[in-house]
Amino acid sequence: MNLVSKIFFIKLMLIFLVVSFTSSKSYAISDTLKQVTYGVEIGYHFSDIPKRLSSFFVVKPNANYWGVHGFAEFQVLTRMRFSTGIGFGRFSYSNLNNNEFNANLPQPDSARHRNVYVVSSKELMVSPTVTCRFDYVLNPKIYFILGLHPQFRLTSDESNVYVGTYINGRDDGPFILENPDPAPIYNENKLILAGEMGVGIEVKNIALEFSFRNRNSFLLNFWGFRLRYKI
């Protein structure tokens, strides 16, 4: 999915959300499979490093995401619910490696090398959500979750700290340059896609969910929970 398609997809979801929130709820009274409810949710996800990548970092990186969303939920089948919403989140991370390959070394040295920076950032995100819930038990509701959470970055406070330069064929590094090149931007993509799967339990109008998320173009995985309240 290219950038144009992603932007069109988000716009389509936003239009659908506006229509659903402004439409009347009276039609749902006579047909339980078309009922729509509204609510708010607050969630928190923390990072986890895949084992195959843990050796890449001298200091363990960490990241977390807080988010608050409003949502509309539709009962589309007896055991399937579809919800869409939008909200804001705060994404922050630290101690990730940011590499710049083959930056200029002092002349006439032209060996292949990489500069290493430690990057951290705090970012404000706006995020539409699309989630399907498949009920396994109906009373109380115990269910499985599959979702997609596009996130568009509004602001970023990225900082990089230079830690050294590694030169190919030499194992006595890292070397410290007096004037290393500026670090490249670690995350240039303003749009991030996050897939989600998990489980939840709902009693009356309150639900607690636990889920796993994977963000594209990001090394870390995320585990977390969210609390949902139906108005």
PDB file of C-alpha atoms in Angstrom:
ATOM      1  CA  MET A   1       0.000   0.000   0.000  1.00  0.00           C
ATOM      2  CA  ASN A   2       1.624   3.245  -1.149  1.00  0.00           C
ATOM      3  CA  LEU A   3       1.386   6.594   0.634  1.00  0.00           C
ATOM      4  CA  VAL A   4      -1.490   7.869  -1.532  1.00  0.00           C
ATOM      5  CA  SER A   5      -3.515   4.745  -0.830  1.00  0.00           C
ATOM      6  CA  LYS A   6      -2.821   5.023   2.897  1.00  0.00           C
ATOM      7  CA  ILE A   7      -3.979   8.654   3.005  1.00  0.00           C
ATOM      8  CA  PHE A   8      -7.130   7.778   1.036  1.00  0.00           C
ATOM      9  CA  PHE A   9      -7.818   4.898   3.443  1.00  0.00           C
ATOM     10  CA  ILE A  10      -7.558   7.186   6.482  1.00  0.00           C
ATOM     11  CA  LYS A  11      -9.797   9.833   4.889  1.00  0.00           C
ATOM     12  CA  LEU A  12     -12.382   7.157   4.118  1.00  0.00           C
ATOM     13  CA  MET A  13     -12.390   5.981   7.730  1.00  0.00           C
ATOM     14  CA  LEU A  14     -12.729   9.556   9.026  1.00  0.00           C
ATOM     15  CA  ILE A  15     -15.732  10.198   6.748  1.00  0.00           C
ATOM     16  CA  PHE A  16     -17.313   6.945   7.897  1.00  0.00           C
ATOM     17  CA  LEU A  17     -16.764   7.880  11.550  1.00  0.00           C
ATOM     18  CA  VAL A  18     -18.317  11.339  11.140  1.00  0.00           C
ATOM     19  CA  VAL A  19     -21.372   9.849   9.428  1.00  0.00           C
ATOM     20  CA  SER A  20     -21.798   7.216  12.121  1.00  0.00           C
ATOM     21  CA  PHE A  21     -21.612   9.746  14.947  1.00  0.00           C
ATOM     22  CA  THR A  22     -24.053  12.168  13.312  1.00  0.00           C
ATOM     23  CA  SER A  23     -26.625   9.581  12.214  1.00  0.00           C
ATOM     24  CA  SER A  24     -29.693   8.725  14.321  1.00  0.00           C
ATOM     25  CA  LYS A  25     -29.590   5.662  16.584  1.00  0.00           C
ATOM     26  CA  SER A  26     -33.353   5.040  16.398  1.00  0.00           C
ATOM     27  CA  TYR A  27     -33.051   2.495  13.566  1.00  0.00           C
ATOM     28  CA  ALA A  28     -31.219   0.093  15.857  1.00  0.00           C
ATOM     29  CA  ILE A  29     -34.077  -0.394  18.297  1.00  0.00           C
ATOM     30  CA  SER A  30     -35.930  -2.997  16.232  1.00  0.00           C
ATOM     31  CA  ASP A  31     -32.937  -4.992  15.025  1.00  0.00           C
ATOM     32  CA  THR A  32     -30.304  -6.059  17.550  1.00  0.00           C
ATOM     33  CA  LEU A  33     -27.860  -7.000  14.792  1.00  0.00           C
ATOM     34  CA  LYS A  34     -27.698  -3.356  13.677  1.00  0.00           C
ATOM     35  CA  GLN A  35     -27.314  -1.727  17.064  1.00  0.00           C
ATOM     36  CA  VAL A  36     -24.646   0.895  17.463  1.00  0.00           C
ATOM     37  CA  THR A  37     -23.145   2.076  20.741  1.00  0.00           C
ATOM     38  CA  TYR A  38     -20.644   4.825  21.487  1.00  0.00           C
ATOM     39  CA  GLY A  39     -17.895   5.081  24.037  1.00  0.00           C
ATOM     40  CA  VAL A  40     -14.391   6.123  25.013  1.00  0.00           C
ATOM     41  CA  GLU A  41     -11.250   4.081  25.628  1.00  0.00           C
ATOM     42  CA  ILE A  42      -7.843   4.687  27.154  1.00  0.00           C
ATOM     43  CA  GLY A  43      -4.902   2.413  26.388  1.00  0.00           C
ATOM     44  CA  TYR A  44      -1.247   1.859  27.222  1.00  0.00           C
ATOM     45  CA  HIS A  45       1.328  -0.245  25.316  1.00  0.00           C
ATOM     46  CA  PHE A  46       4.967  -0.884  26.249  1.00  0.00           C
ATOM     47  CA  SER A  47       7.840  -2.191  24.141  1.00  0.00           C
ATOM     48  CA  ASP A  48       9.519  -5.550  23.790  1.00  0.00           C
ATOM     49  CA  ILE A  49      12.695  -6.400  21.808  1.00  0.00           C
ATOM     50  CA  PRO A  50      12.573  -9.553  19.648  1.00  0.00           C
ATOM     51  CA  LYS A  51      15.320 -11.937  20.835  1.00  0.00           C
ATOM     52  CA  ARG A  52      16.996 -11.987  17.418  1.00  0.00           C
ATOM     53  CA  LEU A  53      17.629  -8.217  17.721  1.00  0.00           C
ATOM     54  CA  SER A  54      18.549  -7.916  21.412  1.00  0.00           C
ATOM     55  CA  SER A  55      22.298  -8.187  20.704  1.00  0.00           C
ATOM     56  CA  PHE A  56      22.181  -5.074  18.480  1.00  0.00           C
ATOM     57  CA  PHE A  57      21.835  -2.753  21.470  1.00  0.00           C
ATOM     58  CA  VAL A  58      24.389  -1.930  24.163  1.00  0.00           C
ATOM     59  CA  VAL A  59      21.686  -0.244  26.242  1.00  0.00           C
ATOM     60  CA  LYS A  60      18.225  -1.793  26.114  1.00  0.00           C
ATOM     61  CA  PRO A  61      15.818   0.491  24.211  1.00  0.00           C
ATOM     62  CA  ASN A  62      12.354   1.215  25.494  1.00  0.00           C
ATOM     63  CA  ALA A  63       9.188   2.770  24.147  1.00  0.00           C
ATOM     64  CA  ASN A  64       5.602   3.306  25.223  1.00  0.00           C
ATOM     65  CA  TYR A  65       2.331   4.603  23.845  1.00  0.00           C
ATOM     66  CA  TRP A  66      -0.588   6.246  25.659  1.00  0.00           C
ATOM     67  CA  GLY A  67      -3.813   6.891  23.774  1.00  0.00           C
ATOM     68  CA  VAL A  68      -7.368   8.144  24.295  1.00  0.00           C
ATOM     69  CA  HIS A  69     -10.011   7.415  21.641  1.00  0.00           C
ATOM     70  CA  GLY A  70     -13.713   7.847  21.057  1.00  0.00           C
ATOM     71  CA  PHE A  71     -15.423   5.005  19.198  1.00  0.00           C
ATOM     72  CA  ALA A  72     -18.632   3.745  17.614  1.00  0.00           C
ATOM     73  CA  GLU A  73     -19.312   0.006  17.819  1.00  0.00           C
ATOM     74  CA  PHE A  74     -21.672  -1.914  15.506  1.00  0.00           C
ATOM     75  CA  GLN A  75     -23.154  -5.373  16.126  1.00  0.00           C
ATOM     76  CA  VAL A  76     -22.866  -6.818  12.619  1.00  0.00           C
ATOM     77  CA  LEU A  77     -23.330 -10.527  13.501  1.00  0.00           C
ATOM     78  CA  THR A  78     -24.483 -12.353  16.601  1.00  0.00           C
ATOM     79  CA  ARG A  79     -20.874 -12.996  17.640  1.00  0.00           C
ATOM     80  CA  MET A  80     -19.063 -10.281  15.710  1.00  0.00           C
ATOM     81  CA  ARG A  81     -18.768  -6.570  16.450  1.00  0.00           C
ATOM     82  CA  PHE A  82     -17.065  -3.907  14.360  1.00  0.00           C
ATOM     83  CA  SER A  83     -15.841  -0.635  15.850  1.00  0.00           C
ATOM     84  CA  THR A  84     -14.164   2.447  14.437  1.00  0.00           C
ATOM     85  CA  GLY A  85     -12.901   5.506  16.217  1.00  0.00           C
ATOM     86  CA  ILE A  86     -10.358   8.277  16.377  1.00  0.00           C
ATOM     87  CA  GLY A  87      -8.224   9.845  19.066  1.00  0.00           C
ATOM     88  CA  PHE A  88      -4.828  11.103  20.126  1.00  0.00           C
ATOM     89  CA  GLY A  89      -1.790   9.366  21.526  1.00  0.00           C
ATOM     90  CA  ARG A  90       1.646  10.087  22.954  1.00  0.00           C
ATOM     91  CA  PHE A  91       4.428   7.865  21.594  1.00  0.00           C
ATOM     92  CA  SER A  92       7.920   8.056  23.091  1.00  0.00           C
ATOM     93  CA  TYR A  93      11.084   5.968  22.742  1.00  0.00           C
ATOM     94  CA  SER A  94      14.755   6.090  23.776  1.00  0.00           C
ATOM     95  CA  ASN A  95      18.098   4.251  23.383  1.00  0.00           C
ATOM     96  CA  LEU A  96      17.445   3.091  19.830  1.00  0.00           C
ATOM     97  CA  ASN A  97      20.386   2.862  17.402  1.00  0.00           C
ATOM     98  CA  ASN A  98      20.350   5.307  14.494  1.00  0.00           C
ATOM     99  CA  ASN A  99      22.985   4.394  11.893  1.00  0.00           C
ATOM    100  CA  GLU A 100      24.470   6.492   9.113  1.00  0.00           C
ATOM    101  CA  PHE A 101      26.381   4.362   6.609  1.00  0.00           C
ATOM    102  CA  ASN A 102      29.458   5.642   4.773  1.00  0.00           C
ATOM    103  CA  ALA A 103      29.324   9.244   5.939  1.00  0.00           C
ATOM    104  CA  ASN A 104      32.401  11.305   5.061  1.00  0.00           C
ATOM    105  CA  LEU A 105      35.530  10.455   6.987  1.00  0.00           C
ATOM    106  CA  PRO A 106      38.473  12.866   7.204  1.00  0.00           C
ATOM    107  CA  GLN A 107      40.193  12.792   3.789  1.00  0.00           C
ATOM    108  CA  PRO A 108      41.866  10.896   2.217  1.00  0.00           C
ATOM    109  CA  ASP A 109      40.302   8.016   4.223  1.00  0.00           C
ATOM    110  CA  SER A 110      37.406   6.439   2.292  1.00  0.00           C
ATOM    111  CA  ALA A 111      36.935   3.122   4.113  1.00  0.00           C
ATOM    112  CA  ARG A 112      33.413   1.751   4.400  1.00  0.00           C
ATOM    113  CA  HIS A 113      32.045   2.574   7.816  1.00  0.00           C
ATOM    114  CA  ARG A 114      29.000   3.611   9.808  1.00  0.00           C
ATOM    115  CA  ASN A 115      28.355   6.293  12.367  1.00  0.00           C
ATOM    116  CA  VAL A 116      26.201   5.227  15.317  1.00  0.00           C
ATOM    117  CA  TYR A 117      23.856   7.554  17.203  1.00  0.00           C
ATOM    118  CA  VAL A 118      21.511   6.879  20.085  1.00  0.00           C
ATOM    119  CA  VAL A 119      18.112   8.347  19.272  1.00  0.00           C
ATOM    120  CA  SER A 120      15.140   9.267  21.439  1.00  0.00           C
ATOM    121  CA  SER A 121      11.897  11.034  20.622  1.00  0.00           C
ATOM    122  CA  LYS A 122       8.504  12.119  21.929  1.00  0.00           C
ATOM    123  CA  GLU A 123       5.726  12.267  19.365  1.00  0.00           C
ATOM    124  CA  LEU A 124       2.097  13.352  19.305  1.00  0.00           C
ATOM    125  CA  MET A 125      -0.069  11.105  17.121  1.00  0.00           C
ATOM    126  CA  VAL A 126      -3.605  11.217  15.763  1.00  0.00           C
ATOM    127  CA  SER A 127      -4.972   7.733  15.203  1.00  0.00           C
ATOM    128  CA  PRO A 128      -8.132   6.354  13.594  1.00  0.00           C
ATOM    129  CA  THR A 129      -8.917   2.758  14.583  1.00  0.00           C
ATOM    130  CA  VAL A 130     -10.650  -0.201  12.960  1.00  0.00           C
ATOM    131  CA  THR A 131     -11.276  -3.241  15.170  1.00  0.00           C
ATOM    132  CA  CYS A 132     -13.242  -6.484  14.878  1.00  0.00           C
ATOM    133  CA  ARG A 133     -14.283  -8.394  18.018  1.00  0.00           C
ATOM    134  CA  PHE A 134     -15.302 -12.055  17.831  1.00  0.00           C
ATOM    135  CA  ASP A 135     -17.276 -13.180  20.891  1.00  0.00           C
ATOM    136  CA  TYR A 136     -16.294 -16.615  22.242  1.00  0.00           C
ATOM    137  CA  VAL A 137     -18.507 -16.434  25.347  1.00  0.00           C
ATOM    138  CA  LEU A 138     -21.605 -14.220  25.421  1.00  0.00           C
ATOM    139  CA  ASN A 139     -22.248 -13.713  29.149  1.00  0.00           C
ATOM    140  CA  PRO A 140     -19.978 -12.192  30.251  1.00  0.00           C
ATOM    141  CA  LYS A 141     -18.495 -11.418  26.858  1.00  0.00           C
ATOM    142  CA  ILE A 142     -15.087 -12.972  26.315  1.00  0.00           C
ATOM    143  CA  TYR A 143     -13.725 -12.276  22.851  1.00  0.00           C
ATOM    144  CA  PHE A 144     -10.809 -12.192  20.422  1.00  0.00           C
ATOM    145  CA  ILE A 145      -9.534  -8.961  18.807  1.00  0.00           C
ATOM    146  CA  LEU A 146      -8.164  -8.172  15.353  1.00  0.00           C
ATOM    147  CA  GLY A 147      -7.464  -4.538  14.536  1.00  0.00           C
ATOM    148  CA  LEU A 148      -5.655  -1.972  12.429  1.00  0.00           C
ATOM    149  CA  HIS A 149      -4.433   1.305  13.927  1.00  0.00           C
ATOM    150  CA  PRO A 150      -2.993   3.845  11.467  1.00  0.00           C
ATOM    151  CA  GLN A 151      -1.129   6.618  13.287  1.00  0.00           C
ATOM    152  CA  PHE A 152      -0.260   9.992  11.778  1.00  0.00           C
ATOM    153  CA  ARG A 153       2.520  11.923  13.502  1.00  0.00           C
ATOM    154  CA  LEU A 154       1.637  15.550  14.268  1.00  0.00           C
ATOM    155  CA  THR A 155       4.770  16.570  16.190  1.00  0.00           C
ATOM    156  CA  SER A 156       8.183  15.042  16.854  1.00  0.00           C
ATOM    157  CA  ASP A 157      10.946  15.903  19.318  1.00  0.00           C
ATOM    158  CA  GLU A 158      13.768  13.713  18.034  1.00  0.00           C
ATOM    159  CA  SER A 159      17.294  13.951  19.441  1.00  0.00           C
ATOM    160  CA  ASN A 160      20.440  12.002  18.478  1.00  0.00           C
ATOM    161  CA  VAL A 161      23.654  11.501  20.486  1.00  0.00           C
ATOM    162  CA  TYR A 162      26.763  10.407  18.572  1.00  0.00           C
ATOM    163  CA  VAL A 163      28.474   7.390  20.203  1.00  0.00           C
ATOM    164  CA  GLY A 164      31.166   6.400  17.658  1.00  0.00           C
ATOM    165  CA  THR A 165      32.188   5.191  14.197  1.00  0.00           C
ATOM    166  CA  TYR A 166      32.808   1.582  13.158  1.00  0.00           C
ATOM    167  CA  ILE A 167      35.135   0.897  10.188  1.00  0.00           C
ATOM    168  CA  ASN A 168      34.810  -2.289   8.138  1.00  0.00           C
ATOM    169  CA  GLY A 169      37.658  -4.755   8.606  1.00  0.00           C
ATOM    170  CA  ARG A 170      38.759  -3.305  11.939  1.00  0.00           C
ATOM    171  CA  ASP A 171      37.687  -4.644  15.329  1.00  0.00           C
ATOM    172  CA  ASP A 172      39.384  -2.037  17.550  1.00  0.00           C
ATOM    173  CA  GLY A 173      36.500   0.469  17.329  1.00  0.00           C
ATOM    174  CA  PRO A 174      34.455   2.387  17.812  1.00  0.00           C
ATOM    175  CA  PHE A 175      36.435   5.474  16.779  1.00  0.00           C
ATOM    176  CA  ILE A 176      35.363   8.925  17.862  1.00  0.00           C
ATOM    177  CA  LEU A 177      35.313  11.604  15.147  1.00  0.00           C
ATOM    178  CA  GLU A 178      35.770  15.253  16.088  1.00  0.00           C
ATOM    179  CA  ASN A 179      33.108  16.479  13.663  1.00  0.00           C
ATOM    180  CA  PRO A 180      30.786  13.634  12.700  1.00  0.00           C
ATOM    181  CA  ASP A 181      28.067  14.268  10.143  1.00  0.00           C
ATOM    182  CA  PRO A 182      24.632  15.106  11.539  1.00  0.00           C
ATOM    183  CA  ALA A 183      22.494  12.048  12.195  1.00  0.00           C
ATOM    184  CA  PRO A 184      19.866  11.148   9.607  1.00  0.00           C
ATOM    185  CA  ILE A 185      16.233  11.409  10.610  1.00  0.00           C
ATOM    186  CA  TYR A 186      15.428   8.130  12.336  1.00  0.00           C
ATOM    187  CA  ASN A 187      11.747   7.928  11.369  1.00  0.00           C
ATOM    188  CA  GLU A 188      10.837   9.884   8.245  1.00  0.00           C
ATOM    189  CA  ASN A 189       7.438   8.257   7.796  1.00  0.00           C
ATOM    190  CA  LYS A 190       4.662  10.450   9.143  1.00  0.00           C
ATOM    191  CA  LEU A 191       2.191   7.592   8.702  1.00  0.00           C
ATOM    192  CA  ILE A 192       2.655   4.413  10.739  1.00  0.00           C
ATOM    193  CA  LEU A 193       0.492   1.293  10.484  1.00  0.00           C
ATOM    194  CA  ALA A 194       0.042  -0.895  13.555  1.00  0.00           C
ATOM    195  CA  GLY A 195      -1.654  -4.298  13.441  1.00  0.00           C
ATOM    196  CA  GLU A 196      -3.195  -5.686  16.612  1.00  0.00           C
ATOM    197  CA  MET A 197      -4.500  -8.944  18.039  1.00  0.00           C
ATOM    198  CA  GLY A 198      -5.613  -9.800  21.533  1.00  0.00           C
ATOM    199  CA  VAL A 199      -8.356 -10.886  23.937  1.00  0.00           C
ATOM    200  CA  GLY A 200     -10.886  -9.015  26.044  1.00  0.00           C
ATOM    201  CA  ILE A 201     -13.636  -9.381  28.613  1.00  0.00           C
ATOM    202  CA  GLU A 202     -16.711  -7.157  28.843  1.00  0.00           C
ATOM    203  CA  VAL A 203     -19.140  -6.860  31.779  1.00  0.00           C
ATOM    204  CA  LYS A 204     -22.135  -4.591  31.158  1.00  0.00           C
ATOM    205  CA  ASN A 205     -20.677  -1.420  29.626  1.00  0.00           C
ATOM    206  CA  ILE A 206     -17.049  -1.792  30.772  1.00  0.00           C
ATOM    207  CA  ALA A 207     -14.397  -3.870  28.976  1.00  0.00           C
ATOM    208  CA  LEU A 208     -10.747  -4.683  29.651  1.00  0.00           C
ATOM    209  CA  GLU A 209      -8.564  -5.795  26.735  1.00  0.00           C
ATOM    210  CA  PHE A 210      -5.011  -7.133  26.420  1.00  0.00           C
ATOM    211  CA  SER A 211      -3.280  -7.041  23.057  1.00  0.00           C
ATOM    212  CA  PHE A 212      -0.097  -7.348  21.007  1.00  0.00           C
ATOM    213  CA  ARG A 213       0.826  -4.710  18.416  1.00  0.00           C
ATOM    214  CA  ASN A 214       3.381  -4.645  15.631  1.00  0.00           C
ATOM    215  CA  ARG A 215       4.267  -1.306  14.023  1.00  0.00           C
ATOM    216  CA  ASN A 216       5.628  -1.170  10.475  1.00  0.00           C
ATOM    217  CA  SER A 217       9.191   0.193  10.030  1.00  0.00           C
ATOM    218  CA  PHE A 218       9.826  -0.128  13.781  1.00  0.00           C
ATOM    219  CA  LEU A 219      12.063  -2.746  15.407  1.00  0.00           C
ATOM    220  CA  LEU A 220      10.132  -3.108  18.658  1.00  0.00           C
ATOM    221  CA  ASN A 221       6.967  -5.055  19.416  1.00  0.00           C
ATOM    222  CA  PHE A 222       4.350  -3.742  21.823  1.00  0.00           C
ATOM    223  CA  TRP A 223       2.227  -5.354  24.525  1.00  0.00           C
ATOM    224  CA  GLY A 224      -0.471  -3.556  26.437  1.00  0.00           C
ATOM    225  CA  PHE A 225      -4.028  -3.085  27.571  1.00  0.00           C
ATOM    226  CA  ARG A 226      -6.930  -0.702  27.250  1.00  0.00           C
ATOM    227  CA  LEU A 227     -10.073   0.093  29.225  1.00  0.00           C
ATOM    228  CA  ARG A 228     -13.283   0.740  27.255  1.00  0.00           C
ATOM    229  CA  TYR A 229     -16.447   2.409  28.535  1.00  0.00           C
ATOM    230  CA  LYS A 230     -19.684   2.422  26.550  1.00  0.00           C
ATOM    231  CA  ILE A 231     -21.809   5.511  27.080  1.00  0.00           C
TER     232      ILE A 231
END
